[in-house]
Amino acid sequence: QVQLVESGGGLVQPGGSLRLSCAASGSIWSINSMGWYRQAPGKQRELVAASTSGGSTDYADSVKGRFTISRDNAKNTVYLQMNVLKPEDTAVYYCTADIKSAWGTRSRDYWGQGTQVTVSS
């Protein structure tokens, strides 16, 4: 079994910063992409940032230049550094990872439980 555990959410003022972390544990053979999604009240879940095992990254237009995704492959951990936060960044942030649990098996997507980020004065 695989688990993704997120941390680092909270309340921050506009213009502030937060760093989210997500650690994968359990039966892990390899990890392909890792990323972050978010869901605000009344809205659909949307991709925030993604990172492939080869080091490529992708960002939603709304966060480009403000958010940075990074990985520590030795720790099976992905981070999201969020700077210049805006009220519209308020949402539950979910970590996701495409993980192969054993050699010869197919990879599948796993999700964390979500962490609340609130940007408000």
mmCIF file of N, CA and C in Angstrom:
data_model
loop_
_atom_site.group_PDB
_atom_site.id
_atom_site.type_symbol
_atom_site.label_atom_id
_atom_site.label_comp_id
_atom_site.label_asym_id
_atom_site.label_seq_id
_atom_site.Cartn_x
_atom_site.Cartn_y
_atom_site.Cartn_z
ATOM 1 N N GLN A 1 0.844 -1.191 0.000
ATOM 2 C CA GLN A 1 0.000 0.000 0.000
ATOM 3 C C GLN A 1 0.876 1.237 0.000
ATOM 4 N N VAL A 2 0.387 2.275 -0.667
ATOM 5 C CA VAL A 2 1.125 3.528 -0.779
ATOM 6 C C VAL A 2 0.341 4.639 -0.096
ATOM 7 N N GLN A 3 1.052 5.494 0.599
ATOM 8 C CA GLN A 3 0.420 6.661 1.227
ATOM 9 C C GLN A 3 1.147 7.928 0.814
ATOM 10 N N LEU A 4 0.373 8.986 0.620
ATOM 11 C CA LEU A 4 0.923 10.323 0.412
ATOM 12 C C LEU A 4 0.458 11.182 1.573
ATOM 13 N N VAL A 5 1.406 11.790 2.261
ATOM 14 C CA VAL A 5 1.070 12.610 3.415
ATOM 15 C C VAL A 5 1.573 14.029 3.168
ATOM 16 N N GLU A 6 0.615 14.973 3.182
ATOM 17 C CA GLU A 6 0.942 16.369 2.938
ATOM 18 C C GLU A 6 1.102 17.120 4.248
ATOM 19 N N SER A 7 1.852 18.198 4.188
ATOM 20 C CA SER A 7 1.990 19.087 5.337
ATOM 21 C C SER A 7 2.344 20.483 4.840
ATOM 22 N N GLY A 8 2.173 21.466 5.720
ATOM 23 C CA GLY A 8 2.618 22.815 5.400
ATOM 24 C C GLY A 8 1.529 23.819 5.099
ATOM 25 N N GLY A 9 0.283 23.397 5.062
ATOM 26 C CA GLY A 9 -0.789 24.347 4.808
ATOM 27 C C GLY A 9 -1.027 25.249 6.009
ATOM 28 N N GLY A 10 -1.908 26.234 5.819
ATOM 29 C CA GLY A 10 -2.238 27.123 6.918
ATOM 30 C C GLY A 10 -2.807 28.432 6.449
ATOM 31 N N LEU A 11 -2.832 29.382 7.351
ATOM 32 C CA LEU A 11 -3.359 30.723 7.082
ATOM 33 C C LEU A 11 -2.191 31.681 6.877
ATOM 34 N N VAL A 12 -2.254 32.462 5.806
ATOM 35 C CA VAL A 12 -1.188 33.411 5.511
ATOM 36 C C VAL A 12 -1.808 34.675 4.940
ATOM 37 N N GLN A 13 -1.163 35.787 5.164
ATOM 38 C CA GLN A 13 -1.649 37.058 4.633
ATOM 39 C C GLN A 13 -1.303 37.186 3.160
ATOM 40 N N PRO A 14 -2.063 37.980 2.425
ATOM 41 C CA PRO A 14 -1.718 38.231 1.016
ATOM 42 C C PRO A 14 -0.288 38.746 0.896
ATOM 43 N N GLY A 15 0.416 38.205 -0.111
ATOM 44 C CA GLY A 15 1.813 38.556 -0.294
ATOM 45 C C GLY A 15 2.774 37.650 0.438
ATOM 46 N N GLY A 16 2.244 36.814 1.306
ATOM 47 C CA GLY A 16 3.085 35.914 2.079
ATOM 48 C C GLY A 16 3.467 34.658 1.326
ATOM 49 N N SER A 17 4.149 33.765 2.044
ATOM 50 C CA SER A 17 4.653 32.520 1.452
ATOM 51 C C SER A 17 4.302 31.326 2.317
ATOM 52 N N LEU A 18 4.182 30.189 1.669
ATOM 53 C CA LEU A 18 4.021 28.904 2.338
ATOM 54 C C LEU A 18 4.772 27.857 1.531
ATOM 55 N N ARG A 19 5.185 26.806 2.215
ATOM 56 C CA ARG A 19 5.828 25.683 1.526
ATOM 57 C C ARG A 19 5.092 24.410 1.890
ATOM 58 N N LEU A 20 4.542 23.761 0.895
ATOM 59 C CA LEU A 20 3.875 22.486 1.104
ATOM 60 C C LEU A 20 4.848 21.339 0.837
ATOM 61 N N SER A 21 4.663 20.283 1.598
ATOM 62 C CA SER A 21 5.466 19.069 1.404
ATOM 63 C C SER A 21 4.536 17.875 1.257
ATOM 64 N N CYS A 22 4.980 16.893 0.512
ATOM 65 C CA CYS A 22 4.217 15.661 0.344
ATOM 66 C C CYS A 22 5.195 14.502 0.252
ATOM 67 N N ALA A 23 5.104 13.593 1.211
ATOM 68 C CA ALA A 23 5.993 12.445 1.259
ATOM 69 C C ALA A 23 5.232 11.173 0.916
ATOM 70 N N ALA A 24 5.777 10.420 -0.014
ATOM 71 C CA ALA A 24 5.199 9.132 -0.386
ATOM 72 C C ALA A 24 5.895 8.025 0.380
ATOM 73 N N SER A 25 5.112 7.069 0.863
ATOM 74 C CA SER A 25 5.691 5.949 1.605
ATOM 75 C C SER A 25 4.912 4.681 1.296
ATOM 76 N N GLY A 26 5.515 3.550 1.684
ATOM 77 C CA GLY A 26 4.856 2.274 1.455
ATOM 78 C C GLY A 26 5.567 1.483 0.380
ATOM 79 N N SER A 27 4.793 0.715 -0.358
ATOM 80 C CA SER A 27 5.333 -0.154 -1.382
ATOM 81 C C SER A 27 5.590 0.653 -2.659
ATOM 82 N N ILE A 28 6.830 1.123 -2.815
ATOM 83 C CA ILE A 28 7.190 1.982 -3.944
ATOM 84 C C ILE A 28 8.356 1.378 -4.707
ATOM 85 N N TRP A 29 8.133 1.076 -5.981
ATOM 86 C CA TRP A 29 9.219 0.627 -6.845
ATOM 87 C C TRP A 29 9.828 1.821 -7.563
ATOM 88 N N SER A 30 8.947 2.641 -8.113
ATOM 89 C CA SER A 30 9.412 3.852 -8.792
ATOM 90 C C SER A 30 8.286 4.886 -8.817
ATOM 91 N N ILE A 31 8.688 6.140 -8.913
ATOM 92 C CA ILE A 31 7.729 7.232 -8.995
ATOM 93 C C ILE A 31 7.945 7.976 -10.299
ATOM 94 N N ASN A 32 6.920 8.138 -11.048
ATOM 95 C CA ASN A 32 7.007 8.883 -12.291
ATOM 96 C C ASN A 32 6.729 10.358 -11.999
ATOM 97 N N SER A 33 5.592 10.841 -12.377
ATOM 98 C CA SER A 33 5.291 12.243 -12.117
ATOM 99 C C SER A 33 4.764 12.437 -10.705
ATOM 100 N N MET A 34 4.986 13.630 -10.192
ATOM 101 C CA MET A 34 4.411 14.062 -8.924
ATOM 102 C C MET A 34 3.885 15.475 -9.145
ATOM 103 N N GLY A 35 2.837 15.803 -8.426
ATOM 104 C CA GLY A 35 2.287 17.129 -8.661
ATOM 105 C C GLY A 35 1.337 17.582 -7.585
ATOM 106 N N TRP A 36 0.807 18.762 -7.812
ATOM 107 C CA TRP A 36 -0.121 19.380 -6.877
ATOM 108 C C TRP A 36 -1.352 19.870 -7.643
ATOM 109 N N TYR A 37 -2.506 19.587 -7.063
ATOM 110 C CA TYR A 37 -3.774 20.116 -7.537
ATOM 111 C C TYR A 37 -4.379 20.934 -6.400
ATOM 112 N N ARG A 38 -5.365 21.727 -6.752
ATOM 113 C CA ARG A 38 -6.099 22.449 -5.712
ATOM 114 C C ARG A 38 -7.574 22.526 -6.089
ATOM 115 N N GLN A 39 -8.385 22.667 -5.047
ATOM 116 C CA GLN A 39 -9.820 22.797 -5.248
ATOM 117 C C GLN A 39 -10.370 23.842 -4.293
ATOM 118 N N ALA A 40 -10.893 24.897 -4.871
ATOM 119 C CA ALA A 40 -11.528 25.953 -4.090
ATOM 120 C C ALA A 40 -13.021 25.646 -3.961
ATOM 121 N N PRO A 41 -13.673 26.201 -2.952
ATOM 122 C CA PRO A 41 -15.113 25.938 -2.756
ATOM 123 C C PRO A 41 -15.913 26.298 -4.009
ATOM 124 N N GLY A 42 -16.735 25.361 -4.447
ATOM 125 C CA GLY A 42 -17.583 25.603 -5.600
ATOM 126 C C GLY A 42 -16.891 25.511 -6.938
ATOM 127 N N LYS A 43 -15.618 25.130 -6.939
ATOM 128 C CA LYS A 43 -14.867 25.058 -8.199
ATOM 129 C C LYS A 43 -14.341 23.655 -8.414
ATOM 130 N N GLN A 44 -13.973 23.368 -9.664
ATOM 131 C CA GLN A 44 -13.395 22.078 -9.977
ATOM 132 C C GLN A 44 -11.942 22.014 -9.533
ATOM 133 N N ARG A 45 -11.488 20.795 -9.301
ATOM 134 C CA ARG A 45 -10.082 20.605 -8.970
ATOM 135 C C ARG A 45 -9.247 20.959 -10.191
ATOM 136 N N GLU A 46 -8.146 21.686 -9.960
ATOM 137 C CA GLU A 46 -7.302 22.105 -11.069
ATOM 138 C C GLU A 46 -5.836 21.804 -10.790
ATOM 139 N N LEU A 47 -5.095 21.571 -11.854
ATOM 140 C CA LEU A 47 -3.664 21.342 -11.737
ATOM 141 C C LEU A 47 -2.968 22.642 -11.379
ATOM 142 N N VAL A 48 -2.096 22.575 -10.390
ATOM 143 C CA VAL A 48 -1.288 23.723 -10.000
ATOM 144 C C VAL A 48 0.112 23.597 -10.582
ATOM 145 N N ALA A 49 0.752 22.459 -10.335
ATOM 146 C CA ALA A 49 2.115 22.253 -10.806
ATOM 147 C C ALA A 49 2.395 20.764 -10.872
ATOM 148 N N ALA A 50 3.271 20.375 -11.793
ATOM 149 C CA ALA A 50 3.624 18.974 -11.940
ATOM 150 C C ALA A 50 5.100 18.857 -12.253
ATOM 151 N N SER A 51 5.672 17.711 -11.861
ATOM 152 C CA SER A 51 7.087 17.461 -12.094
ATOM 153 C C SER A 51 7.260 16.018 -12.547
ATOM 154 N N THR A 52 7.935 15.814 -13.655
ATOM 155 C CA THR A 52 8.182 14.458 -14.137
ATOM 156 C C THR A 52 9.465 13.903 -13.520
ATOM 157 N N SER A 53 9.648 12.610 -13.647
ATOM 158 C CA SER A 53 10.858 11.989 -13.111
ATOM 159 C C SER A 53 12.096 12.485 -13.837
ATOM 160 N N GLY A 54 11.919 12.991 -15.056
ATOM 161 C CA GLY A 54 13.046 13.510 -15.815
ATOM 162 C C GLY A 54 13.395 14.946 -15.500
ATOM 163 N N GLY A 55 12.585 15.575 -14.638
ATOM 164 C CA GLY A 55 12.902 16.929 -14.214
ATOM 165 C C GLY A 55 12.094 18.017 -14.888
ATOM 166 N N SER A 56 11.234 17.652 -15.826
ATOM 167 C CA SER A 56 10.394 18.669 -16.461
ATOM 168 C C SER A 56 9.317 19.132 -15.502
ATOM 169 N N THR A 57 8.946 20.392 -15.626
ATOM 170 C CA THR A 57 7.900 20.937 -14.769
ATOM 171 C C THR A 57 6.847 21.653 -15.612
ATOM 172 N N ASP A 58 5.662 21.755 -15.036
ATOM 173 C CA ASP A 58 4.557 22.438 -15.699
ATOM 174 C C ASP A 58 3.766 23.166 -14.639
ATOM 175 N N TYR A 59 3.266 24.339 -14.991
ATOM 176 C CA TYR A 59 2.540 25.158 -14.033
ATOM 177 C C TYR A 59 1.253 25.704 -14.654
ATOM 178 N N ALA A 60 0.269 25.894 -13.804
ATOM 179 C CA ALA A 60 -0.911 26.628 -14.230
ATOM 180 C C ALA A 60 -0.502 28.073 -14.487
ATOM 181 N N ASP A 61 -1.127 28.692 -15.482
ATOM 182 C CA ASP A 61 -0.776 30.078 -15.806
ATOM 183 C C ASP A 61 -0.932 31.005 -14.602
ATOM 184 N N SER A 62 -1.907 30.712 -13.761
ATOM 185 C CA SER A 62 -2.209 31.596 -12.634
ATOM 186 C C SER A 62 -1.121 31.596 -11.561
ATOM 187 N N VAL A 63 -0.230 30.605 -11.585
ATOM 188 C CA VAL A 63 0.800 30.530 -10.540
ATOM 189 C C VAL A 63 2.216 30.678 -11.082
ATOM 190 N N LYS A 64 2.361 30.768 -12.388
ATOM 191 C CA LYS A 64 3.695 30.897 -12.979
ATOM 192 C C LYS A 64 4.402 32.132 -12.433
ATOM 193 N N GLY A 65 5.647 31.938 -12.065
ATOM 194 C CA GLY A 65 6.436 33.036 -11.518
ATOM 195 C C GLY A 65 6.275 33.219 -10.024
ATOM 196 N N ARG A 66 5.284 32.553 -9.441
ATOM 197 C CA ARG A 66 5.055 32.672 -7.994
ATOM 198 C C ARG A 66 5.275 31.352 -7.262
ATOM 199 N N PHE A 67 4.931 30.247 -7.895
ATOM 200 C CA PHE A 67 5.043 28.931 -7.274
ATOM 201 C C PHE A 67 6.189 28.155 -7.930
ATOM 202 N N THR A 68 6.843 27.332 -7.124
ATOM 203 C CA THR A 68 7.908 26.469 -7.639
ATOM 204 C C THR A 68 7.733 25.066 -7.091
ATOM 205 N N ILE A 69 7.710 24.091 -7.980
ATOM 206 C CA ILE A 69 7.640 22.691 -7.571
ATOM 207 C C ILE A 69 9.036 22.092 -7.618
ATOM 208 N N SER A 70 9.338 21.268 -6.627
ATOM 209 C CA SER A 70 10.633 20.596 -6.605
ATOM 210 C C SER A 70 10.471 19.215 -5.983
ATOM 211 N N ARG A 71 11.465 18.358 -6.215
ATOM 212 C CA ARG A 71 11.401 16.996 -5.699
ATOM 213 C C ARG A 71 12.711 16.599 -5.052
ATOM 214 N N ASP A 72 12.581 15.756 -4.037
ATOM 215 C CA ASP A 72 13.728 15.080 -3.459
ATOM 216 C C ASP A 72 13.475 13.596 -3.695
ATOM 217 N N ASN A 73 14.047 13.072 -4.752
ATOM 218 C CA ASN A 73 13.752 11.690 -5.128
ATOM 219 C C ASN A 73 14.255 10.678 -4.096
ATOM 220 N N ALA A 74 15.313 11.032 -3.399
ATOM 221 C CA ALA A 74 15.831 10.131 -2.365
ATOM 222 C C ALA A 74 14.841 9.981 -1.214
ATOM 223 N N LYS A 75 14.034 10.999 -1.012
ATOM 224 C CA LYS A 75 13.052 10.984 0.079
ATOM 225 C C LYS A 75 11.634 10.745 -0.426
ATOM 226 N N ASN A 76 11.476 10.527 -1.725
ATOM 227 C CA ASN A 76 10.137 10.349 -2.311
ATOM 228 C C ASN A 76 9.215 11.494 -1.917
ATOM 229 N N THR A 77 9.734 12.683 -1.984
ATOM 230 C CA THR A 77 9.004 13.863 -1.508
ATOM 231 C C THR A 77 8.950 14.935 -2.588
ATOM 232 N N VAL A 78 7.794 15.578 -2.663
ATOM 233 C CA VAL A 78 7.621 16.704 -3.569
ATOM 234 C C VAL A 78 7.229 17.925 -2.747
ATOM 235 N N TYR A 79 7.709 19.077 -3.174
ATOM 236 C CA TYR A 79 7.459 20.322 -2.461
ATOM 237 C C TYR A 79 6.768 21.317 -3.395
ATOM 238 N N LEU A 80 6.048 22.245 -2.789
ATOM 239 C CA LEU A 80 5.489 23.358 -3.539
ATOM 240 C C LEU A 80 5.768 24.627 -2.745
ATOM 241 N N GLN A 81 6.698 25.414 -3.256
ATOM 242 C CA GLN A 81 6.996 26.702 -2.647
ATOM 243 C C GLN A 81 6.056 27.732 -3.262
ATOM 244 N N MET A 82 5.279 28.369 -2.419
ATOM 245 C CA MET A 82 4.281 29.319 -2.878
ATOM 246 C C MET A 82 4.628 30.703 -2.348
ATOM 247 N N ASN A 83 4.908 31.625 -3.247
ATOM 248 C CA ASN A 83 5.259 32.998 -2.884
ATOM 249 C C ASN A 83 4.225 33.970 -3.426
ATOM 250 N N VAL A 84 4.233 35.161 -2.887
ATOM 251 C CA VAL A 84 3.311 36.225 -3.304
ATOM 252 C C VAL A 84 1.887 35.671 -3.380
ATOM 253 N N LEU A 85 1.464 35.068 -2.305
ATOM 254 C CA LEU A 85 0.153 34.427 -2.292
ATOM 255 C C LEU A 85 -0.968 35.458 -2.376
ATOM 256 N N LYS A 86 -2.031 35.055 -3.056
ATOM 257 C CA LYS A 86 -3.185 35.915 -3.263
ATOM 258 C C LYS A 86 -4.428 35.244 -2.667
ATOM 259 N N PRO A 87 -5.437 36.010 -2.336
ATOM 260 C CA PRO A 87 -6.677 35.405 -1.812
ATOM 261 C C PRO A 87 -7.250 34.340 -2.740
ATOM 262 N N GLU A 88 -7.074 34.505 -4.027
ATOM 263 C CA GLU A 88 -7.607 33.516 -4.971
ATOM 264 C C GLU A 88 -6.817 32.206 -4.965
ATOM 265 N N ASP A 89 -5.723 32.151 -4.252
ATOM 266 C CA ASP A 89 -4.989 30.892 -4.082
ATOM 267 C C ASP A 89 -5.592 30.036 -2.970
ATOM 268 N N THR A 90 -6.551 30.589 -2.255
ATOM 269 C CA THR A 90 -7.193 29.841 -1.181
ATOM 270 C C THR A 90 -7.887 28.608 -1.731
ATOM 271 N N ALA A 91 -7.540 27.451 -1.168
ATOM 272 C CA ALA A 91 -8.078 26.184 -1.654
ATOM 273 C C ALA A 91 -7.531 25.053 -0.796
ATOM 274 N N VAL A 92 -8.080 23.876 -1.008
ATOM 275 C CA VAL A 92 -7.460 22.668 -0.478
ATOM 276 C C VAL A 92 -6.478 22.169 -1.529
ATOM 277 N N TYR A 93 -5.253 21.966 -1.128
ATOM 278 C CA TYR A 93 -4.200 21.533 -2.036
ATOM 279 C C TYR A 93 -3.959 20.032 -1.855
ATOM 280 N N TYR A 94 -3.959 19.318 -2.976
ATOM 281 C CA TYR A 94 -3.795 17.875 -2.967
ATOM 282 C C TYR A 94 -2.514 17.497 -3.702
ATOM 283 N N CYS A 95 -1.792 16.583 -3.102
ATOM 284 C CA CYS A 95 -0.612 16.020 -3.728
ATOM 285 C C CYS A 95 -1.029 14.768 -4.510
ATOM 286 N N THR A 96 -0.398 14.543 -5.636
ATOM 287 C CA THR A 96 -0.642 13.333 -6.404
ATOM 288 C C THR A 96 0.675 12.798 -6.938
ATOM 289 N N ALA A 97 0.733 11.494 -7.099
ATOM 290 C CA ALA A 97 1.945 10.860 -7.618
ATOM 291 C C ALA A 97 1.565 9.628 -8.433
ATOM 292 N N ASP A 98 2.280 9.431 -9.513
ATOM 293 C CA ASP A 98 2.108 8.258 -10.371
ATOM 294 C C ASP A 98 3.185 7.248 -9.956
ATOM 295 N N ILE A 99 2.750 6.197 -9.270
ATOM 296 C CA ILE A 99 3.690 5.288 -8.602
ATOM 297 C C ILE A 99 3.522 3.860 -9.085
ATOM 298 N N LYS A 100 4.671 3.209 -9.313
ATOM 299 C CA LYS A 100 4.688 1.785 -9.605
ATOM 300 C C LYS A 100 5.101 1.068 -8.330
ATOM 301 N N SER A 101 4.262 0.159 -7.868
ATOM 302 C CA SER A 101 4.495 -0.469 -6.562
ATOM 303 C C SER A 101 5.462 -1.648 -6.624
ATOM 304 N N ALA A 102 5.579 -2.257 -7.788
ATOM 305 C CA ALA A 102 6.473 -3.418 -7.909
ATOM 306 C C ALA A 102 6.909 -3.535 -9.358
ATOM 307 N N TRP A 103 8.054 -4.201 -9.565
ATOM 308 C CA TRP A 103 8.568 -4.379 -10.918
ATOM 309 C C TRP A 103 7.566 -5.189 -11.731
ATOM 310 N N GLY A 104 7.315 -4.751 -12.962
ATOM 311 C CA GLY A 104 6.425 -5.495 -13.833
ATOM 312 C C GLY A 104 4.965 -5.141 -13.698
ATOM 313 N N THR A 105 4.644 -4.262 -12.752
ATOM 314 C CA THR A 105 3.250 -3.849 -12.583
ATOM 315 C C THR A 105 3.039 -2.481 -13.224
ATOM 316 N N ARG A 106 1.785 -2.145 -13.419
ATOM 317 C CA ARG A 106 1.469 -0.838 -13.962
ATOM 318 C C ARG A 106 1.492 0.202 -12.855
ATOM 319 N N SER A 107 1.857 1.394 -13.218
ATOM 320 C CA SER A 107 1.791 2.482 -12.248
ATOM 321 C C SER A 107 0.350 2.971 -12.149
ATOM 322 N N ARG A 108 0.061 3.616 -11.037
ATOM 323 C CA ARG A 108 -1.262 4.209 -10.861
ATOM 324 C C ARG A 108 -1.132 5.495 -10.071
ATOM 325 N N ASP A 109 -2.163 6.304 -10.136
ATOM 326 C CA ASP A 109 -2.157 7.567 -9.422
ATOM 327 C C ASP A 109 -2.606 7.389 -7.978
ATOM 328 N N TYR A 110 -1.885 8.031 -7.094
ATOM 329 C CA TYR A 110 -2.254 8.094 -5.676
ATOM 330 C C TYR A 110 -2.451 9.553 -5.300
ATOM 331 N N TRP A 111 -3.308 9.764 -4.296
ATOM 332 C CA TRP A 111 -3.634 11.116 -3.847
ATOM 333 C C TRP A 111 -3.457 11.235 -2.345
ATOM 334 N N GLY A 112 -3.033 12.429 -1.934
ATOM 335 C CA GLY A 112 -2.984 12.727 -0.519
ATOM 336 C C GLY A 112 -4.352 13.155 -0.014
ATOM 337 N N GLN A 113 -4.431 13.423 1.280
ATOM 338 C CA GLN A 113 -5.702 13.753 1.902
ATOM 339 C C GLN A 113 -6.061 15.226 1.733
ATOM 340 N N GLY A 114 -5.115 16.026 1.323
ATOM 341 C CA GLY A 114 -5.364 17.450 1.123
ATOM 342 C C GLY A 114 -4.945 18.271 2.321
ATOM 343 N N THR A 115 -4.496 19.485 2.041
ATOM 344 C CA THR A 115 -4.127 20.425 3.097
ATOM 345 C C THR A 115 -4.691 21.801 2.735
ATOM 346 N N GLN A 116 -5.281 22.449 3.724
ATOM 347 C CA GLN A 116 -5.956 23.722 3.482
ATOM 348 C C GLN A 116 -4.950 24.858 3.443
ATOM 349 N N VAL A 117 -5.067 25.683 2.423
ATOM 350 C CA VAL A 117 -4.305 26.922 2.331
ATOM 351 C C VAL A 117 -5.306 28.074 2.270
ATOM 352 N N THR A 118 -5.198 28.991 3.210
ATOM 353 C CA THR A 118 -6.092 30.144 3.258
ATOM 354 C C THR A 118 -5.265 31.416 3.217
ATOM 355 N N VAL A 119 -5.562 32.259 2.248
ATOM 356 C CA VAL A 119 -4.854 33.524 2.090
ATOM 357 C C VAL A 119 -5.840 34.641 2.400
ATOM 358 N N SER A 120 -5.615 35.279 3.521
ATOM 359 C CA SER A 120 -6.568 36.299 3.975
ATOM 360 C C SER A 120 -5.894 37.259 4.936
ATOM 361 N N SER A 121 -6.339 38.502 4.908
ATOM 362 C CA SER A 121 -5.827 39.485 5.857
ATOM 363 C C SER A 121 -6.738 39.560 7.093
#
